[in-house]
Coordinates of C-alpha atoms in Angstrom, one line a residue:
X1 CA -112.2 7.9 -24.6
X2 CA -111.0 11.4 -25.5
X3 CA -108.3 11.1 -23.0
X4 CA -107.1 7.5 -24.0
X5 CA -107.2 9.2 -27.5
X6 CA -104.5 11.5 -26.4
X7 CA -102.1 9.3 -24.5
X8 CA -102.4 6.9 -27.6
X9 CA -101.1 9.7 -29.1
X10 CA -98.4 10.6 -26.9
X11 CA -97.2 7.1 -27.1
X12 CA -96.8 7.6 -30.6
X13 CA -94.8 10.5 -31.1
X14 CA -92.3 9.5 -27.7
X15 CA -91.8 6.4 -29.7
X16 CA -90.9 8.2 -33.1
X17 CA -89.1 11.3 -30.8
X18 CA -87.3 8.2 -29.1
X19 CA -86.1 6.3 -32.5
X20 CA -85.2 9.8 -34.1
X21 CA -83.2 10.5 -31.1
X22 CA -81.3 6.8 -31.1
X23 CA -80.5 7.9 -35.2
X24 CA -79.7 11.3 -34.2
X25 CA -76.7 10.3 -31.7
X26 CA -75.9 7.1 -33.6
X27 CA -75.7 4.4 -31.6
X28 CA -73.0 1.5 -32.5
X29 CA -74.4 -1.6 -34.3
X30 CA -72.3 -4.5 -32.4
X31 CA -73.3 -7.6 -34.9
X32 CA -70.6 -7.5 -37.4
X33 CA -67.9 -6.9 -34.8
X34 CA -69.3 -10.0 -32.8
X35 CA -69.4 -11.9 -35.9
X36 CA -66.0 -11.3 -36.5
X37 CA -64.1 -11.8 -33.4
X38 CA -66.6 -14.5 -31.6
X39 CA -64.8 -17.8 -33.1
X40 CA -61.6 -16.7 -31.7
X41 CA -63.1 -17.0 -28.2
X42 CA -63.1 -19.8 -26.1
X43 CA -64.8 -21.7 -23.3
X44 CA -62.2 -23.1 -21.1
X45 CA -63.4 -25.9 -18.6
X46 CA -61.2 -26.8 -16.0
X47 CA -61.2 -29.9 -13.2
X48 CA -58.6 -30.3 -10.3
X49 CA -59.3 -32.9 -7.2
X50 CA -59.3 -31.2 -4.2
X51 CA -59.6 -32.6 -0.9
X52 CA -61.9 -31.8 2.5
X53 CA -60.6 -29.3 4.7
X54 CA -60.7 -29.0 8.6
X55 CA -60.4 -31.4 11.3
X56 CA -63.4 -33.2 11.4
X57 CA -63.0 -36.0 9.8
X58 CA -60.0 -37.4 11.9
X59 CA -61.8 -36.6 15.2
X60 CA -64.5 -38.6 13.6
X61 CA -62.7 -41.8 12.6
X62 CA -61.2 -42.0 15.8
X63 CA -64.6 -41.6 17.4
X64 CA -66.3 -44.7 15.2
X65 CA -63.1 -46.6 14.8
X66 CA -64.9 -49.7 16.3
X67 CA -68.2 -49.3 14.7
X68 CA -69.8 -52.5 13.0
X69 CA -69.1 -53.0 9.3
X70 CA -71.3 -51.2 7.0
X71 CA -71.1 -48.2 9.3
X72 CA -68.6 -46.9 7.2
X73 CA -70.9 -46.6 4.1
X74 CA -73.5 -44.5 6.4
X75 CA -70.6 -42.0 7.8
X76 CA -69.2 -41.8 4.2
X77 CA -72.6 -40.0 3.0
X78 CA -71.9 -37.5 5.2
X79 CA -68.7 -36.4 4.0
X80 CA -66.5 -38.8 6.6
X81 CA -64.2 -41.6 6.6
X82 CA -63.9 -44.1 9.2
X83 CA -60.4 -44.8 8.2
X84 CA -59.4 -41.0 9.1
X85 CA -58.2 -40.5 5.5
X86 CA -60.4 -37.4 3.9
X87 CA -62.4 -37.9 0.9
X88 CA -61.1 -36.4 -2.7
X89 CA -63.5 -34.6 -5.1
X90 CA -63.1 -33.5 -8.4
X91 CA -63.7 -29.7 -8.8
X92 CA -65.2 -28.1 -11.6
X93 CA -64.7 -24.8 -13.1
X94 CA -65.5 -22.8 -15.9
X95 CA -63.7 -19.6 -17.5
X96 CA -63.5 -17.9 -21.0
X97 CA -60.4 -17.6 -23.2
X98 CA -59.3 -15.9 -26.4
X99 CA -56.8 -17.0 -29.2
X100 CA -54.3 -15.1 -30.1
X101 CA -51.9 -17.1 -32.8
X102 CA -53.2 -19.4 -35.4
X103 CA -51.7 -22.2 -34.2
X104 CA -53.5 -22.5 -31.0
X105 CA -52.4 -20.4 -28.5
X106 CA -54.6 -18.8 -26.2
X107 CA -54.4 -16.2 -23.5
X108 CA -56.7 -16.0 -20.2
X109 CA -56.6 -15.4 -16.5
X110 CA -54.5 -17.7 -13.8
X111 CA -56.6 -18.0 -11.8
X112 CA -59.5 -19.9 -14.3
X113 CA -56.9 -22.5 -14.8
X114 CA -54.7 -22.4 -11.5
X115 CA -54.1 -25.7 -10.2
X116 CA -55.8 -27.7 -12.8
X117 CA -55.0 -31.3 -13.4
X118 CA -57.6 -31.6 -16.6
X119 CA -57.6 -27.9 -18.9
X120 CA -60.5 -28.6 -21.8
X121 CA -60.9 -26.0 -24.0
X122 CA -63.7 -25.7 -26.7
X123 CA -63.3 -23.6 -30.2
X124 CA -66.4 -22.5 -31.9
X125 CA -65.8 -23.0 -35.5
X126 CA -67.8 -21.0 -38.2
X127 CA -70.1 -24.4 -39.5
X128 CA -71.6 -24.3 -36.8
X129 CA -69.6 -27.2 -34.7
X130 CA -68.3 -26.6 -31.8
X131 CA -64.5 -28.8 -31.5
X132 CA -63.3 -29.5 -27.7
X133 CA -59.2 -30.5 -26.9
X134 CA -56.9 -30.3 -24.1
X135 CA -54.7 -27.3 -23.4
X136 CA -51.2 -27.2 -22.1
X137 CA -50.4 -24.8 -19.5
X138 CA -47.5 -22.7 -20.9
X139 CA -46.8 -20.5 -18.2
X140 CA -48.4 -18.0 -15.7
X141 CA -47.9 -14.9 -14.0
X142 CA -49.6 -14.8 -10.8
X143 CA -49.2 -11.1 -10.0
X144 CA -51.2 -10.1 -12.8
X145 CA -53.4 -12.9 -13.3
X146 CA -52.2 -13.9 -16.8
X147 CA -51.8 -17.3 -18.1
X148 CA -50.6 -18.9 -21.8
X149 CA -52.4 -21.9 -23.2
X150 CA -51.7 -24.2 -26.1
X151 CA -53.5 -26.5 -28.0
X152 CA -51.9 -29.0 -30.8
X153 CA -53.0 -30.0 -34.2
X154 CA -54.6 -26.6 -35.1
X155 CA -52.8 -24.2 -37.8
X156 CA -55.5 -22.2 -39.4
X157 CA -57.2 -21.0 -36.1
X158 CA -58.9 -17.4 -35.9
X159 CA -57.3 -15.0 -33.7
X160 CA -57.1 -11.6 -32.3
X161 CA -54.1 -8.9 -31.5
X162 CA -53.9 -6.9 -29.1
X163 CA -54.7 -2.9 -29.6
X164 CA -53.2 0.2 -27.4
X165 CA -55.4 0.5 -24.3
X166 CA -53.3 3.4 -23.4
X167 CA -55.0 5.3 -26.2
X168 CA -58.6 4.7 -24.8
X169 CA -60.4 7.4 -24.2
X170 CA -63.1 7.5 -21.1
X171 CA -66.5 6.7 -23.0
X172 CA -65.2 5.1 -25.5
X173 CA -67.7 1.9 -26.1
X174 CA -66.0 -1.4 -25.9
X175 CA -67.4 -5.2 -26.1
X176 CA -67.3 -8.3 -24.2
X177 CA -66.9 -11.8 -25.2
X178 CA -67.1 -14.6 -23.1
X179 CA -68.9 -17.5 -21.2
X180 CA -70.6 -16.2 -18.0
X181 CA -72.1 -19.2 -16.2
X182 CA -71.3 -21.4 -19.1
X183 CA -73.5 -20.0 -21.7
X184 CA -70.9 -19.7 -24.0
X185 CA -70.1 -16.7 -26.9
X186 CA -72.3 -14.3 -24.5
X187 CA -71.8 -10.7 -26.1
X188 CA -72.4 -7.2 -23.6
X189 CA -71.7 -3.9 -24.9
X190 CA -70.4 -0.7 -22.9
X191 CA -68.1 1.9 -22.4
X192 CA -65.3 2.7 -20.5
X193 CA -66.0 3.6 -17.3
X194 CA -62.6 4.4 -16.2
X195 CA -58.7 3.8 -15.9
X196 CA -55.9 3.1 -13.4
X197 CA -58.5 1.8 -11.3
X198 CA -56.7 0.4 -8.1
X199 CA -58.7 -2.5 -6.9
X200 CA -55.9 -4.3 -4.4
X201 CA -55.9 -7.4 -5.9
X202 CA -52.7 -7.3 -6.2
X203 CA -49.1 -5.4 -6.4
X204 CA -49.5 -3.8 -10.0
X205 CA -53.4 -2.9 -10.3
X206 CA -53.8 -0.7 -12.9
X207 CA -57.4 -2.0 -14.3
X208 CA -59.4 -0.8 -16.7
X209 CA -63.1 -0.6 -15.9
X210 CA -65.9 -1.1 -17.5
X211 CA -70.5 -1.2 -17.3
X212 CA -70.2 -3.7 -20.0
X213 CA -71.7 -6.8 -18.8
X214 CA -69.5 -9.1 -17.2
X215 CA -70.0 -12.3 -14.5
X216 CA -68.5 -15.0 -13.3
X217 CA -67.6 -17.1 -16.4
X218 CA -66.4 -14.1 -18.3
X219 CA -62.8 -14.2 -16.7
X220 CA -60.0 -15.0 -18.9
X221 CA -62.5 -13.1 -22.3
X222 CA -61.6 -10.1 -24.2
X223 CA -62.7 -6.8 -23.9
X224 CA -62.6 -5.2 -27.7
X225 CA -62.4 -1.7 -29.2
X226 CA -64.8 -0.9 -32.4
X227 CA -62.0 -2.3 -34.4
X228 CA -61.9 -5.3 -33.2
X229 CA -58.9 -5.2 -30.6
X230 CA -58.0 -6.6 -27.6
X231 CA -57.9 -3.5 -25.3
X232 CA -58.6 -5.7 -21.8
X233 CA -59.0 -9.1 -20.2
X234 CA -61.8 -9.2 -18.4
X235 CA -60.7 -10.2 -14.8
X236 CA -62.9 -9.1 -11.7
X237 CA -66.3 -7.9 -10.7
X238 CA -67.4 -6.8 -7.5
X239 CA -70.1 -8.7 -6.7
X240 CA -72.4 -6.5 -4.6
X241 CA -72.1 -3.9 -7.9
X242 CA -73.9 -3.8 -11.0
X243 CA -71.9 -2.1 -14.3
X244 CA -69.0 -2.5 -12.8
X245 CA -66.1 -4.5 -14.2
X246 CA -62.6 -4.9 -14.4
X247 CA -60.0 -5.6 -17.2
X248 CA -56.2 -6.0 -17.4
X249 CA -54.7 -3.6 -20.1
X250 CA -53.6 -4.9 -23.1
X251 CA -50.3 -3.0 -23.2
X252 CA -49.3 -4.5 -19.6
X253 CA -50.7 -8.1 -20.7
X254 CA -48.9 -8.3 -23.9
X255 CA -45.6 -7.4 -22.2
X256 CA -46.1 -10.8 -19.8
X257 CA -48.1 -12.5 -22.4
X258 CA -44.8 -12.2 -24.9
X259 CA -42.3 -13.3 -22.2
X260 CA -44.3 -16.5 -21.4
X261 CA -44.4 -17.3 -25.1
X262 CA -40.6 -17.2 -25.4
X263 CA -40.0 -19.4 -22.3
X264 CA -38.2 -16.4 -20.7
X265 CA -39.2 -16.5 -16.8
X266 CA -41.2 -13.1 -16.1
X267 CA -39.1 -10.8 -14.9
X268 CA -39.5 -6.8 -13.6
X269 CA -37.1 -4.3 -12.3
X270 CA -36.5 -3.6 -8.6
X271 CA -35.3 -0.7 -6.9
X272 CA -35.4 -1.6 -3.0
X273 CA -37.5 0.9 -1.0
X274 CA -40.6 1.1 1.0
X275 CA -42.7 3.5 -0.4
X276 CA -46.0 5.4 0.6
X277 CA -48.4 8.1 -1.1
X278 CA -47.9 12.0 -0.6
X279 CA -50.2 13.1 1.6
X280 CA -51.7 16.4 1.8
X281 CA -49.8 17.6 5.3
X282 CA -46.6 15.4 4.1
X283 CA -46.8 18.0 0.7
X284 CA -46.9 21.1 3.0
X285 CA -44.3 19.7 5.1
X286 CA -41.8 19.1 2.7
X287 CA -42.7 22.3 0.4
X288 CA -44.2 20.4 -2.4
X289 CA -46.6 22.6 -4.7
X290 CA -48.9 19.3 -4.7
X291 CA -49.5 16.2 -2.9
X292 CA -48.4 13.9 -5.6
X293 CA -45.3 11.3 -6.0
X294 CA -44.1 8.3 -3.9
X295 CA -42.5 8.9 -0.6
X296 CA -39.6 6.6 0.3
X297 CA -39.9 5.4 3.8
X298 CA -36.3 3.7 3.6
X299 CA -34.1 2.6 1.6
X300 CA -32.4 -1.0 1.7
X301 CA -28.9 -1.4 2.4
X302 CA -26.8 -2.5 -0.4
X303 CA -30.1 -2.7 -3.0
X304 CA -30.3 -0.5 -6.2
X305 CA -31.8 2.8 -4.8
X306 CA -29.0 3.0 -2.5
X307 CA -26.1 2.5 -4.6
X308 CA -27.9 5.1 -6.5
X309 CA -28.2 7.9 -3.9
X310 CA -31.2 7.6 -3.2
X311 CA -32.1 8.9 0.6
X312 CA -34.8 8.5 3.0
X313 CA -37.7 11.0 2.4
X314 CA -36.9 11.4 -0.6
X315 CA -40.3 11.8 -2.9
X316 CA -40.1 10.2 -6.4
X317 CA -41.8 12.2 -8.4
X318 CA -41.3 11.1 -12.7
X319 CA -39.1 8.0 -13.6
X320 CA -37.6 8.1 -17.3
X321 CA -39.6 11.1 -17.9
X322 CA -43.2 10.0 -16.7
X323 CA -44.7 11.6 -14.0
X324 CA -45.5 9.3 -10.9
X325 CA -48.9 10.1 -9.1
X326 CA -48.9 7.7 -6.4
X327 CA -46.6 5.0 -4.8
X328 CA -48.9 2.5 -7.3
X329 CA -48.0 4.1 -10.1
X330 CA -44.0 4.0 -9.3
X331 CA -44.4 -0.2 -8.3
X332 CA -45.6 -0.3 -12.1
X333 CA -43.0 1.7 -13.7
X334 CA -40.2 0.3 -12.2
X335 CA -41.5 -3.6 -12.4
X336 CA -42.6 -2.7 -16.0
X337 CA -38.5 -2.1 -16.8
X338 CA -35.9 -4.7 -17.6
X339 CA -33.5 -5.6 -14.3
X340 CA -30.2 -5.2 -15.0
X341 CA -31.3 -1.7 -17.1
X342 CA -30.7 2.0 -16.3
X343 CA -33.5 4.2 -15.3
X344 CA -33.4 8.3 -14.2
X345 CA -35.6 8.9 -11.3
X346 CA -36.6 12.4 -10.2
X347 CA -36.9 13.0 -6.9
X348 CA -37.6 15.7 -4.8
X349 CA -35.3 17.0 -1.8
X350 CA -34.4 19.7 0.3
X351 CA -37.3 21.9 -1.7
X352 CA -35.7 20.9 -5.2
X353 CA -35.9 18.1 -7.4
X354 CA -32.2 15.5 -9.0
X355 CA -32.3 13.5 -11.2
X356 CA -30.6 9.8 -9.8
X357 CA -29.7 7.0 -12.1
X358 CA -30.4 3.9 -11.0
X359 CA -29.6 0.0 -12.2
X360 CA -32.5 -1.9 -11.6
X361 CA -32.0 -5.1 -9.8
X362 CA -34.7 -8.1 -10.3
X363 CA -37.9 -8.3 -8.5
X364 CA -38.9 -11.1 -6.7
X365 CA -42.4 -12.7 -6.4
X366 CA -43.5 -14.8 -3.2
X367 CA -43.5 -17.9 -5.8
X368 CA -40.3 -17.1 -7.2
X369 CA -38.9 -16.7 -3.5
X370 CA -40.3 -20.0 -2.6
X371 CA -38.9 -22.0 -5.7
X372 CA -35.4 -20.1 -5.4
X373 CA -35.1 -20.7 -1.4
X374 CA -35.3 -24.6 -0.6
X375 CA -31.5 -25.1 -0.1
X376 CA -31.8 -22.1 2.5
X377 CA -35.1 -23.2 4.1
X378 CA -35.4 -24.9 7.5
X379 CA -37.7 -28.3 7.9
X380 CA -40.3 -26.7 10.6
X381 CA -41.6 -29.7 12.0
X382 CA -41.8 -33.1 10.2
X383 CA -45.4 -33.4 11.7
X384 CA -46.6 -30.9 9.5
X385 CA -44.2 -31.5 6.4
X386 CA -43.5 -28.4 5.0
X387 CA -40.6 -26.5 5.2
X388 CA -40.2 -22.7 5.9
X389 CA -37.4 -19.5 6.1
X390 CA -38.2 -16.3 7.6
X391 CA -39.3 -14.0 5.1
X392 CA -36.6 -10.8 4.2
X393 CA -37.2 -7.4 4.4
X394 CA -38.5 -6.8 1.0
X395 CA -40.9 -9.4 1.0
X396 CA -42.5 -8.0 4.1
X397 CA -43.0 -4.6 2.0
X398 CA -44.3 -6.5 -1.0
X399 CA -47.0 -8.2 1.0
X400 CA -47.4 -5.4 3.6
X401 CA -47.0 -8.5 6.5
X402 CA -46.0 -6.5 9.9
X403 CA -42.0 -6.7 10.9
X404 CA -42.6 -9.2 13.5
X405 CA -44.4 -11.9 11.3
X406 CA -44.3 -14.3 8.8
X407 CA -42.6 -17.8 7.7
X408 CA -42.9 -18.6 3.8
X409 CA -43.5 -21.8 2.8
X410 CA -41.0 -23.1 0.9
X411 CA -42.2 -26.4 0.4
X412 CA -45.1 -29.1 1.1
X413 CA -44.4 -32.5 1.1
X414 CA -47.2 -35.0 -0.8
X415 CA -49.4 -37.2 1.6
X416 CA -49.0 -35.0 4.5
X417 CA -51.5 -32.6 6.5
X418 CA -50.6 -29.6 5.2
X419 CA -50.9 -30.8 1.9
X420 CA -54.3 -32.2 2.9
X421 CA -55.4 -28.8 4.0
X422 CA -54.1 -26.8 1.0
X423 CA -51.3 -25.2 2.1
X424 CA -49.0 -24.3 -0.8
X425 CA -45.6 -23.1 -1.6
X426 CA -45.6 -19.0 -1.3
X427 CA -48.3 -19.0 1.2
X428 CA -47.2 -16.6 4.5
X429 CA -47.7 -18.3 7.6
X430 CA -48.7 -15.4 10.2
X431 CA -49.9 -17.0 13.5
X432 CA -49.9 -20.9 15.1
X433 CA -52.6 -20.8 17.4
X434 CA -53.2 -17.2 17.5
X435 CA -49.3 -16.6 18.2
X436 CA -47.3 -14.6 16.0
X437 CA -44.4 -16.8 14.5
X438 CA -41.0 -15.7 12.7
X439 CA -38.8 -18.2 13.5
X440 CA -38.7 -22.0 12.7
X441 CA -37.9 -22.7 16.2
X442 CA -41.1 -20.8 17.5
X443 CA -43.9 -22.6 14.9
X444 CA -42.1 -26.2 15.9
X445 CA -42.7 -25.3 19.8
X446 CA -45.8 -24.7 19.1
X447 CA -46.7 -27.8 17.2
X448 CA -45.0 -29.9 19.6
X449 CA -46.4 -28.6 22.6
X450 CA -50.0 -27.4 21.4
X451 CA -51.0 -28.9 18.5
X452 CA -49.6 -32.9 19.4
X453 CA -51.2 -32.5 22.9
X454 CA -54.5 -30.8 21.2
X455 CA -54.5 -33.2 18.1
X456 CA -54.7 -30.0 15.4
X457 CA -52.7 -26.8 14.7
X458 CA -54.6 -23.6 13.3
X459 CA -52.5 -21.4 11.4
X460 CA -53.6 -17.9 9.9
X461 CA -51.7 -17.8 6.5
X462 CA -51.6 -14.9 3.9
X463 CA -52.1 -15.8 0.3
X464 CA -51.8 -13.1 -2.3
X465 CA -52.9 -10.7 0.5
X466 CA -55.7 -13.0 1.4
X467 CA -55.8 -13.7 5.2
X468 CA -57.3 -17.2 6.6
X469 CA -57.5 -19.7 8.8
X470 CA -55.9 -23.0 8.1
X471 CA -56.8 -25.9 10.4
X472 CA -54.2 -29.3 11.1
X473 CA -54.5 -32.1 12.3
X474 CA -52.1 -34.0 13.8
X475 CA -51.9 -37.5 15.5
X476 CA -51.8 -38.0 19.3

């Protein structure tokens, strides 16, 4: 009893210790600023039709071609036709939002509302009533997962501006809004973990990370300061991890996020090199103090860094001033500049550093490339009905595929198989059959001679540094 007595007791005063200790260090209350910025987010619901990959389907039909009627109803259950065509679905999706104008404009990731036919998005209003309308795809910047929404009729909407995420400081407690697995206006509180985080999904990573709460759902939300700013997008997780998130700074979003809004097409600079990090040994062999900067591999005839001066082995180590860490960190300064525009880059060479100016040419995206190059491109094989062109040197670099592959799609023709099996315009086609392919001549060979006799093609395609298999049928 005595004992019991004394752990009562202990209890007790942990508790009070425990509350005087939460008052001592002041811990953020989170309510008002929720209250505040909540009806400006949005749940955004998304359906495209998408239709069944692979070959099984046509190997299939062919099979139960003479089956008796009503066999076709049986087969269909399973996810076949008997006619050979493949059955559509609607897809589903859901994704989070924020408004940023009060007359309806809203910003969130690509990839929520990539490839949607239907875009629903639903405002929660302060009486308590929840009003849903379809949104108008603006624009969209693949490369750094941004996207521009509208919806009509709306003038008095609430809305948040962006804030400086450059002036966060690491610890700094930050909150999320969103819709993670459709349980909309879901708030989590943290800090910031960390910046420049470098996750590879894609060419200008530069995320902002985060143990505030986030799942899937949440893509597309804001991540707020304490005054109620838009400091981050909320964008990736990885899934294995807990407290670990990822958001797209605020000063590189607005940048895109303003270019879309004025119908200008997004553009970034472009100097035309191959770059690498400074390695430790590369810093002692080239008599550099520390292993920092971007080492140019090459330079490209006739681009900007050449016309500049600009040398092989040189290391660049500050552009306009800044200091460049890594080869990461010189991809966003100079894509972050206007083409056409002037910028001094510092290199080092021959144990000293110059100062080069440079005119920045434009940078080209694989969708860009694809939507510019149709008059250039070659039909690859009528079979497949798409149309390709090699891919030039500085796409290679951009999407690190190896000198002696690639074919970019430049086109996909409706009602044909690549269509069927979601191949798209920009997509990298690195293999037919397990054979590297460069040429137009080489992936029609091998359709004609493989993939006819064998009734399907398989091609290994690269999508935004996503490697997979692809599977085509063809008729006999």
């Amino acid at each position: 009893m005595f004992i019991k007595r004394c752990l009562a007791g202990l209890l007790a005063v942990t508790f009070v210790v425990t509350a005087q200790f939460a008052q001592a260090i002041n811990l953020p209350d989170f309510s008002e600023l929720a209250a505040k910025s909540g009806p400006a987010v949005v749940n955004i619901n998304t359906e495209k039709t998408t239709t069944s990959g692979g070959g099984s389907e046509e190997l299939f039909g062919e099979m139960f071609r003479n089956m008796p009627p009503g066999f076709d109803k049986f087969f269909d259950q399973f996810g076949g036709r008997r006619d050979g065509k493949r059955p559509q679905s609607k897809q589903k999706s859901l994704g989070s939002g924020f408004l940023v104008s009060a007359d309806g404009y809203i910003v969130t990731n690509n990839h929520v509302v990539a490839d949607a036919d239907v875009i629903r998005v639903t405002l929660d209003q302060k009486n308590g009533k929840s009003d849903s309308f379809t949104a108008t795809l603006i624009g969209a910047d693949e490369e750094t997962d941004l996207a521009l929404l509208k919806v009509d009729g709306k003038t008095d909407l609430p809305f948040l501006v962006f804030g400086n995420s450059d002036a966060l400081n690491v610890g700094e407690w930050l909150l999320a809004i969103g819709n993670p697995f459709g349980l909309d206006h879901t708030v989590t509180a943290g800090i910031l973990s960390a910046k420049n985080r470098n996750i590879h999904a894609g060419p200008f990573d530069n995320f902002l990370q985060t143990d505030a709460s986030i799942n899937p759902g949440n893509s597309g939300g804001p991540l707020l300061n304490m005054q109620g700013q838009v400091v981050g997008i909320n964008t990736a997780i990885i899934a294995s991890g807990q407290g670990i998130g990822f958001a797209i700074p605020s000063n590189m979003a607005a940048k895109i996020i303003d270019q879309i809004k004025s119908g200008k097409k997004v553009s970034r600079g472009w100097i035309g090199v191959t770059i690498q990090d400074v390695e430790e040994n590369a810093a002692k062999a080239l008599g550099m103090k520390d292993a920092k900067g971007a080492l140019i591999g090459s330079v490209m005839e006739n681009e900007p860094a050449a016309k500049g001066g600009m040398k092989d082995g040189d290391v660049i180590v500050a552009v306009d001033g800044k200091d460049i860490d890594d080869a990461s960190a010189l991809l966003r300064a100079i894509a972050e500049k206007t083409p056409g525009s002037q910028a001094v880059i510092k290199v080092w060479r021959d144990g000293k550093t110059m100062d080069l100016t440079v005119t920045l040419g434009e940078r080209q995206s694989t969708s860009q490339a694809a939507a510019g190059s149709k008059g250039e491109a070659k039909q690859s094989e009528g079979l497949l009905g798409i149309s390709v062109r090699p891919l030039n040197d500085a796409e290679r670099r951009d999407m690190k595929i190896d000198k002696n592959e690639g074919l970019l799609i430049v086109d996909v023709a409706a009602n044909k198989p690549a269509a069927d099996v979601d191949l798209r315009p920009g997509d990298v086609i690195l293999k037919a059959n397990l054979k590297p392919v460069n040429t137009s001549a080489a992936l029609s060979k091998i359709v004609n001679e493989e993939g006819v006799k064998r009734g399907a093609i398989m091609l290994q395609i690269s999508r935004r540094g996503d490697v997979a298999f692809r599977t085509v049928p063809l008729g006999k």
